[in-house]
């Protein structure tokens, strides 16, 4: 019976897909096909606006884009969203 005992999950066993939305844009297919190297797509947000942070496609908070000590892009979480607000 001991072999049949289910192993309890720890937080280390659970993965969460995190993505950040800087903004959105709507393009027609012909506009999308014209995009090439160096093209700029204007988003619906201002440079100083927050970004949206999602965990498994659920909005969990907002943040600001930062450059890390290793010169990579990161997100500084500025606030979190409760389940009832998402």
Short mmCIF file of N, CA, C and O in Angstrom, two decimals:
data_model
loop_
_atom_site.label_atom_id
_atom_site.label_comp_id
_atom_site.label_asym_id
_atom_site.label_seq_id
_atom_site.Cartn_x
_atom_site.Cartn_y
_atom_site.Cartn_z
N UNK A 1 0.80 -1.20 0.00
CA UNK A 1 0.00 0.00 0.00
C UNK A 1 0.86 1.28 0.00
O UNK A 1 0.42 2.28 -0.52
N UNK A 2 2.03 1.23 0.61
CA UNK A 2 2.87 2.42 0.70
C UNK A 2 3.26 2.91 -0.69
O UNK A 2 3.36 4.11 -0.93
N UNK A 3 3.46 1.99 -1.62
CA UNK A 3 3.84 2.38 -2.98
C UNK A 3 2.70 3.09 -3.69
O UNK A 3 2.92 3.87 -4.62
N UNK A 4 1.48 2.82 -3.26
CA UNK A 4 0.32 3.44 -3.90
C UNK A 4 -0.02 4.80 -3.31
O UNK A 4 -0.86 5.51 -3.84
N UNK A 5 0.64 5.15 -2.22
CA UNK A 5 0.39 6.44 -1.58
C UNK A 5 0.74 7.58 -2.54
O UNK A 5 1.80 7.56 -3.18
N UNK A 6 -0.15 8.54 -2.67
CA UNK A 6 0.12 9.67 -3.57
C UNK A 6 1.11 10.62 -2.91
O UNK A 6 1.00 10.91 -1.73
N UNK A 7 2.05 11.07 -3.72
CA UNK A 7 3.04 12.03 -3.23
C UNK A 7 2.40 13.41 -3.21
O UNK A 7 1.77 13.83 -4.18
N UNK A 8 2.56 14.14 -2.13
CA UNK A 8 2.02 15.49 -2.02
C UNK A 8 2.81 16.43 -2.92
O UNK A 8 4.03 16.33 -3.01
N UNK A 9 2.11 17.31 -3.59
CA UNK A 9 2.77 18.30 -4.44
C UNK A 9 3.36 19.41 -3.59
O UNK A 9 2.73 19.89 -2.65
N UNK A 10 4.55 19.84 -3.94
CA UNK A 10 5.13 21.01 -3.30
C UNK A 10 5.09 22.16 -4.31
O UNK A 10 4.83 21.95 -5.50
N UNK A 11 5.36 23.35 -3.85
CA UNK A 11 5.37 24.50 -4.76
C UNK A 11 6.41 24.35 -5.86
O UNK A 11 6.27 24.92 -6.93
N UNK A 12 7.45 23.56 -5.60
CA UNK A 12 8.49 23.34 -6.61
C UNK A 12 8.00 22.49 -7.77
O UNK A 12 8.61 22.44 -8.82
N UNK A 13 6.89 21.77 -7.59
CA UNK A 13 6.36 20.88 -8.62
C UNK A 13 5.37 21.58 -9.55
O UNK A 13 4.95 21.00 -10.54
N UNK A 14 5.00 22.80 -9.24
CA UNK A 14 3.95 23.49 -9.99
C UNK A 14 4.58 24.56 -10.87
O UNK A 14 5.35 25.39 -10.39
N UNK A 15 4.24 24.55 -12.15
CA UNK A 15 4.74 25.59 -13.05
C UNK A 15 3.61 26.53 -13.42
O UNK A 15 2.45 26.12 -13.53
N UNK A 16 3.94 27.78 -13.62
CA UNK A 16 2.97 28.81 -13.98
C UNK A 16 3.54 29.58 -15.17
O UNK A 16 4.71 29.98 -15.16
N UNK A 17 2.73 29.76 -16.18
CA UNK A 17 3.13 30.52 -17.37
C UNK A 17 2.87 32.00 -17.10
O UNK A 17 1.73 32.41 -16.90
N UNK A 18 3.93 32.80 -17.07
CA UNK A 18 3.83 34.24 -16.83
C UNK A 18 4.08 34.97 -18.14
O UNK A 18 5.04 34.67 -18.86
N UNK A 19 3.20 35.92 -18.48
CA UNK A 19 3.49 36.79 -19.61
C UNK A 19 3.05 38.21 -19.28
O UNK A 19 2.22 38.43 -18.42
N UNK A 20 3.69 39.14 -19.97
CA UNK A 20 3.48 40.56 -19.71
C UNK A 20 3.04 41.22 -21.01
O UNK A 20 3.62 40.98 -22.07
N UNK A 21 2.00 42.03 -20.93
CA UNK A 21 1.51 42.75 -22.10
C UNK A 21 1.92 44.21 -22.00
O UNK A 21 1.51 44.92 -21.08
N UNK A 22 2.74 44.64 -22.93
CA UNK A 22 3.17 46.04 -22.98
C UNK A 22 2.07 46.92 -23.51
O UNK A 22 1.96 48.08 -23.14
N UNK A 23 1.27 46.39 -24.39
CA UNK A 23 0.18 47.12 -25.02
C UNK A 23 -0.35 46.28 -26.17
O UNK A 23 0.14 45.19 -26.44
N UNK A 24 -1.33 46.82 -26.85
CA UNK A 24 -1.90 46.09 -27.98
C UNK A 24 -2.01 47.01 -29.20
O UNK A 24 -1.99 48.24 -29.07
N UNK A 25 -2.15 46.38 -30.34
CA UNK A 25 -2.35 47.11 -31.60
C UNK A 25 -3.22 46.25 -32.49
O UNK A 25 -3.17 45.03 -32.42
N UNK A 26 -4.02 46.90 -33.30
CA UNK A 26 -4.84 46.19 -34.27
C UNK A 26 -4.33 46.52 -35.65
O UNK A 26 -4.21 47.68 -36.03
N UNK A 27 -3.99 45.46 -36.39
CA UNK A 27 -3.49 45.63 -37.76
C UNK A 27 -4.33 44.77 -38.69
O UNK A 27 -4.80 43.70 -38.32
N UNK A 28 -4.49 45.24 -39.90
CA UNK A 28 -5.12 44.43 -40.94
C UNK A 28 -4.04 43.48 -41.48
O UNK A 28 -2.85 43.76 -41.36
N UNK A 29 -4.48 42.39 -42.06
CA UNK A 29 -3.53 41.38 -42.54
C UNK A 29 -2.54 41.99 -43.52
O UNK A 29 -1.33 41.74 -43.44
N UNK A 30 -3.01 42.84 -44.43
CA UNK A 30 -2.09 43.41 -45.41
C UNK A 30 -1.05 44.31 -44.73
O UNK A 30 0.09 44.39 -45.19
N UNK A 31 -1.42 44.97 -43.62
CA UNK A 31 -0.45 45.77 -42.88
C UNK A 31 0.58 44.87 -42.21
O UNK A 31 1.77 45.17 -42.20
N UNK A 32 0.11 43.78 -41.64
CA UNK A 32 0.99 42.82 -40.98
C UNK A 32 1.99 42.24 -41.97
O UNK A 32 3.19 42.12 -41.67
N UNK A 33 1.53 41.92 -43.16
CA UNK A 33 2.41 41.34 -44.17
C UNK A 33 3.46 42.33 -44.68
O UNK A 33 4.52 41.92 -45.17
N UNK A 34 3.19 43.62 -44.56
CA UNK A 34 4.14 44.64 -44.99
C UNK A 34 5.25 44.90 -43.97
O UNK A 34 6.25 45.53 -44.31
N UNK A 35 5.06 44.42 -42.74
CA UNK A 35 6.07 44.68 -41.71
C UNK A 35 7.39 44.02 -42.08
O UNK A 35 7.44 42.91 -42.56
N UNK A 36 8.44 44.74 -41.85
CA UNK A 36 9.78 44.21 -42.12
C UNK A 36 10.73 44.67 -41.03
O UNK A 36 10.34 45.34 -40.07
N UNK A 37 11.96 44.32 -41.21
CA UNK A 37 12.99 44.70 -40.24
C UNK A 37 12.96 46.22 -40.03
O UNK A 37 12.92 46.99 -40.98
N UNK A 38 12.94 46.65 -38.77
CA UNK A 38 12.95 48.07 -38.44
C UNK A 38 11.57 48.69 -38.37
O UNK A 38 11.43 49.86 -38.01
N UNK A 39 10.53 47.93 -38.71
CA UNK A 39 9.17 48.47 -38.64
C UNK A 39 8.80 48.72 -37.19
O UNK A 39 9.22 48.01 -36.29
N UNK A 40 8.02 49.75 -36.97
CA UNK A 40 7.56 50.09 -35.62
C UNK A 40 6.04 49.95 -35.59
O UNK A 40 5.34 50.50 -36.44
N UNK A 41 5.56 49.20 -34.62
CA UNK A 41 4.11 49.04 -34.43
C UNK A 41 3.74 49.86 -33.20
O UNK A 41 4.24 49.60 -32.10
N UNK A 42 2.90 50.85 -33.38
CA UNK A 42 2.50 51.71 -32.27
C UNK A 42 1.45 51.00 -31.42
O UNK A 42 0.47 50.46 -31.92
N UNK A 43 1.70 50.98 -30.11
CA UNK A 43 0.80 50.33 -29.17
C UNK A 43 -0.17 51.34 -28.58
O UNK A 43 0.01 52.54 -28.71
N UNK A 44 -1.16 50.82 -27.88
CA UNK A 44 -2.22 51.67 -27.32
C UNK A 44 -1.88 52.24 -25.94
O UNK A 44 -2.75 52.75 -25.25
N UNK A 45 -0.63 52.18 -25.54
CA UNK A 45 -0.24 52.68 -24.23
C UNK A 45 0.84 53.74 -24.35
O UNK A 45 1.63 53.75 -25.30
N UNK A 46 0.89 54.60 -23.35
CA UNK A 46 1.91 55.64 -23.26
C UNK A 46 3.18 55.02 -22.67
O UNK A 46 3.13 54.01 -21.98
N UNK A 47 4.30 55.65 -22.90
CA UNK A 47 5.59 55.15 -22.41
C UNK A 47 5.61 55.01 -20.88
O UNK A 47 6.29 54.16 -20.33
N UNK A 48 4.84 55.83 -20.19
CA UNK A 48 4.84 55.79 -18.72
C UNK A 48 3.71 54.94 -18.13
O UNK A 48 3.58 54.86 -16.91
N UNK A 49 2.89 54.31 -18.97
CA UNK A 49 1.80 53.48 -18.48
C UNK A 49 2.33 52.16 -17.93
O UNK A 49 3.42 51.71 -18.31
N UNK A 50 1.57 51.55 -17.06
CA UNK A 50 1.92 50.24 -16.51
C UNK A 50 1.77 49.16 -17.57
O UNK A 50 1.17 49.37 -18.61
N UNK A 51 2.35 48.01 -17.29
CA UNK A 51 2.16 46.83 -18.13
C UNK A 51 1.29 45.85 -17.35
O UNK A 51 1.22 45.90 -16.12
N UNK A 52 0.61 44.97 -18.05
CA UNK A 52 -0.25 43.97 -17.41
C UNK A 52 0.54 42.68 -17.23
O UNK A 52 1.24 42.23 -18.15
N UNK A 53 0.42 42.06 -16.05
CA UNK A 53 1.10 40.81 -15.74
C UNK A 53 0.05 39.71 -15.62
O UNK A 53 -0.91 39.85 -14.86
N UNK A 54 0.23 38.63 -16.38
CA UNK A 54 -0.71 37.51 -16.39
C UNK A 54 -0.02 36.24 -15.91
O UNK A 54 1.15 36.01 -16.24
N UNK A 55 -0.75 35.43 -15.15
CA UNK A 55 -0.30 34.09 -14.77
C UNK A 55 -1.35 33.13 -15.30
O UNK A 55 -2.53 33.23 -14.95
N UNK A 56 -0.93 32.23 -16.18
CA UNK A 56 -1.86 31.29 -16.82
C UNK A 56 -3.08 32.01 -17.40
O UNK A 56 -4.22 31.62 -17.19
N UNK A 57 -2.81 33.10 -18.11
CA UNK A 57 -3.84 33.90 -18.80
C UNK A 57 -4.82 34.61 -17.88
O UNK A 57 -5.89 35.03 -18.30
N UNK A 58 -4.48 34.75 -16.60
CA UNK A 58 -5.31 35.48 -15.64
C UNK A 58 -4.53 36.71 -15.19
O UNK A 58 -3.38 36.61 -14.76
N UNK A 59 -5.15 37.89 -15.30
CA UNK A 59 -4.50 39.12 -14.87
C UNK A 59 -4.24 39.07 -13.37
O UNK A 59 -5.17 38.88 -12.58
N UNK A 60 -2.97 39.20 -12.97
CA UNK A 60 -2.63 39.14 -11.54
C UNK A 60 -2.03 40.43 -11.03
O UNK A 60 -1.89 40.62 -9.83
N UNK A 61 -1.66 41.36 -11.93
CA UNK A 61 -1.07 42.60 -11.44
C UNK A 61 -0.60 43.50 -12.56
O UNK A 61 -0.82 43.24 -13.75
N UNK A 62 0.07 44.56 -12.13
CA UNK A 62 0.62 45.55 -13.06
C UNK A 62 2.06 45.84 -12.65
O UNK A 62 2.44 45.60 -11.50
N UNK A 63 2.83 46.35 -13.58
CA UNK A 63 4.22 46.64 -13.27
C UNK A 63 4.82 47.63 -14.23
O UNK A 63 4.14 48.17 -15.11
N UNK A 64 6.12 47.85 -14.01
CA UNK A 64 6.89 48.76 -14.86
C UNK A 64 8.07 48.01 -15.44
O UNK A 64 8.67 47.15 -14.78
N UNK A 65 8.43 48.33 -16.66
CA UNK A 65 9.58 47.71 -17.31
C UNK A 65 10.85 48.30 -16.71
O UNK A 65 10.97 49.52 -16.55
N UNK A 66 11.79 47.43 -16.36
CA UNK A 66 13.08 47.86 -15.80
C UNK A 66 14.20 47.11 -16.50
O UNK A 66 13.98 46.07 -17.12
N UNK A 67 15.41 47.63 -16.39
CA UNK A 67 16.60 46.93 -16.87
C UNK A 67 17.30 46.38 -15.64
O UNK A 67 17.56 47.10 -14.68
N UNK A 68 17.58 45.07 -15.64
CA UNK A 68 18.18 44.41 -14.48
C UNK A 68 19.68 44.68 -14.42
O UNK A 68 20.27 45.25 -15.36
N UNK A 69 20.30 44.24 -13.33
CA UNK A 69 21.74 44.39 -13.16
C UNK A 69 22.53 43.66 -14.24
O UNK A 69 23.65 44.03 -14.57
N UNK A 70 21.93 42.61 -14.80
CA UNK A 70 22.58 41.83 -15.86
C UNK A 70 22.23 42.36 -17.25
O UNK A 70 22.43 41.66 -18.25
N UNK A 71 21.65 43.56 -17.30
CA UNK A 71 21.30 44.21 -18.57
C UNK A 71 20.23 43.44 -19.35
O UNK A 71 20.23 43.43 -20.58
N UNK A 72 19.34 42.77 -18.64
CA UNK A 72 18.19 42.15 -19.28
C UNK A 72 16.95 42.93 -18.89
O UNK A 72 16.98 43.75 -17.97
N UNK A 73 15.87 42.68 -19.57
CA UNK A 73 14.61 43.36 -19.28
C UNK A 73 13.88 42.61 -18.18
O UNK A 73 13.82 41.39 -18.19
N UNK A 74 13.33 43.35 -17.23
CA UNK A 74 12.54 42.76 -16.17
C UNK A 74 11.30 43.59 -15.92
O UNK A 74 11.10 44.64 -16.54
N UNK A 75 10.47 43.11 -15.01
CA UNK A 75 9.25 43.82 -14.64
C UNK A 75 9.25 44.03 -13.13
O UNK A 75 9.41 43.09 -12.37
N UNK A 76 9.09 45.28 -12.72
CA UNK A 76 8.92 45.61 -11.31
C UNK A 76 7.43 45.63 -11.00
O UNK A 76 6.69 46.42 -11.61
N UNK A 77 6.98 44.73 -10.14
CA UNK A 77 5.55 44.63 -9.82
C UNK A 77 5.16 45.85 -8.99
O UNK A 77 5.73 46.12 -7.94
N UNK A 78 4.17 46.60 -9.47
CA UNK A 78 3.72 47.80 -8.76
C UNK A 78 2.45 47.56 -7.97
O UNK A 78 2.21 48.23 -6.97
N UNK A 79 1.61 46.65 -8.42
CA UNK A 79 0.42 46.28 -7.66
C UNK A 79 -0.10 44.94 -8.14
O UNK A 79 0.22 44.49 -9.22
N UNK A 80 -0.89 44.30 -7.28
CA UNK A 80 -1.48 43.02 -7.63
C UNK A 80 -2.99 43.18 -7.71
O UNK A 80 -3.57 44.11 -7.16
N UNK A 81 -3.61 42.28 -8.44
CA UNK A 81 -5.05 42.30 -8.66
C UNK A 81 -5.65 41.08 -7.99
O UNK A 81 -5.20 39.97 -8.22
N UNK A 82 -6.66 41.29 -7.16
CA UNK A 82 -7.31 40.14 -6.52
C UNK A 82 -8.23 39.45 -7.53
O UNK A 82 -8.59 40.03 -8.55
N UNK A 83 -8.62 38.23 -7.25
CA UNK A 83 -9.45 37.44 -8.15
C UNK A 83 -10.75 38.13 -8.52
O UNK A 83 -11.23 38.02 -9.63
N UNK A 84 -11.34 38.88 -7.61
CA UNK A 84 -12.62 39.54 -7.90
C UNK A 84 -12.45 40.74 -8.83
O UNK A 84 -13.40 41.16 -9.47
N UNK A 85 -11.24 41.31 -8.91
CA UNK A 85 -11.01 42.47 -9.76
C UNK A 85 -10.56 42.08 -11.16
O UNK A 85 -10.63 42.87 -12.07
N UNK A 86 -10.06 40.86 -11.33
CA UNK A 86 -9.45 40.46 -12.60
C UNK A 86 -10.42 40.31 -13.69
O UNK A 86 -11.49 40.35 -13.83
#
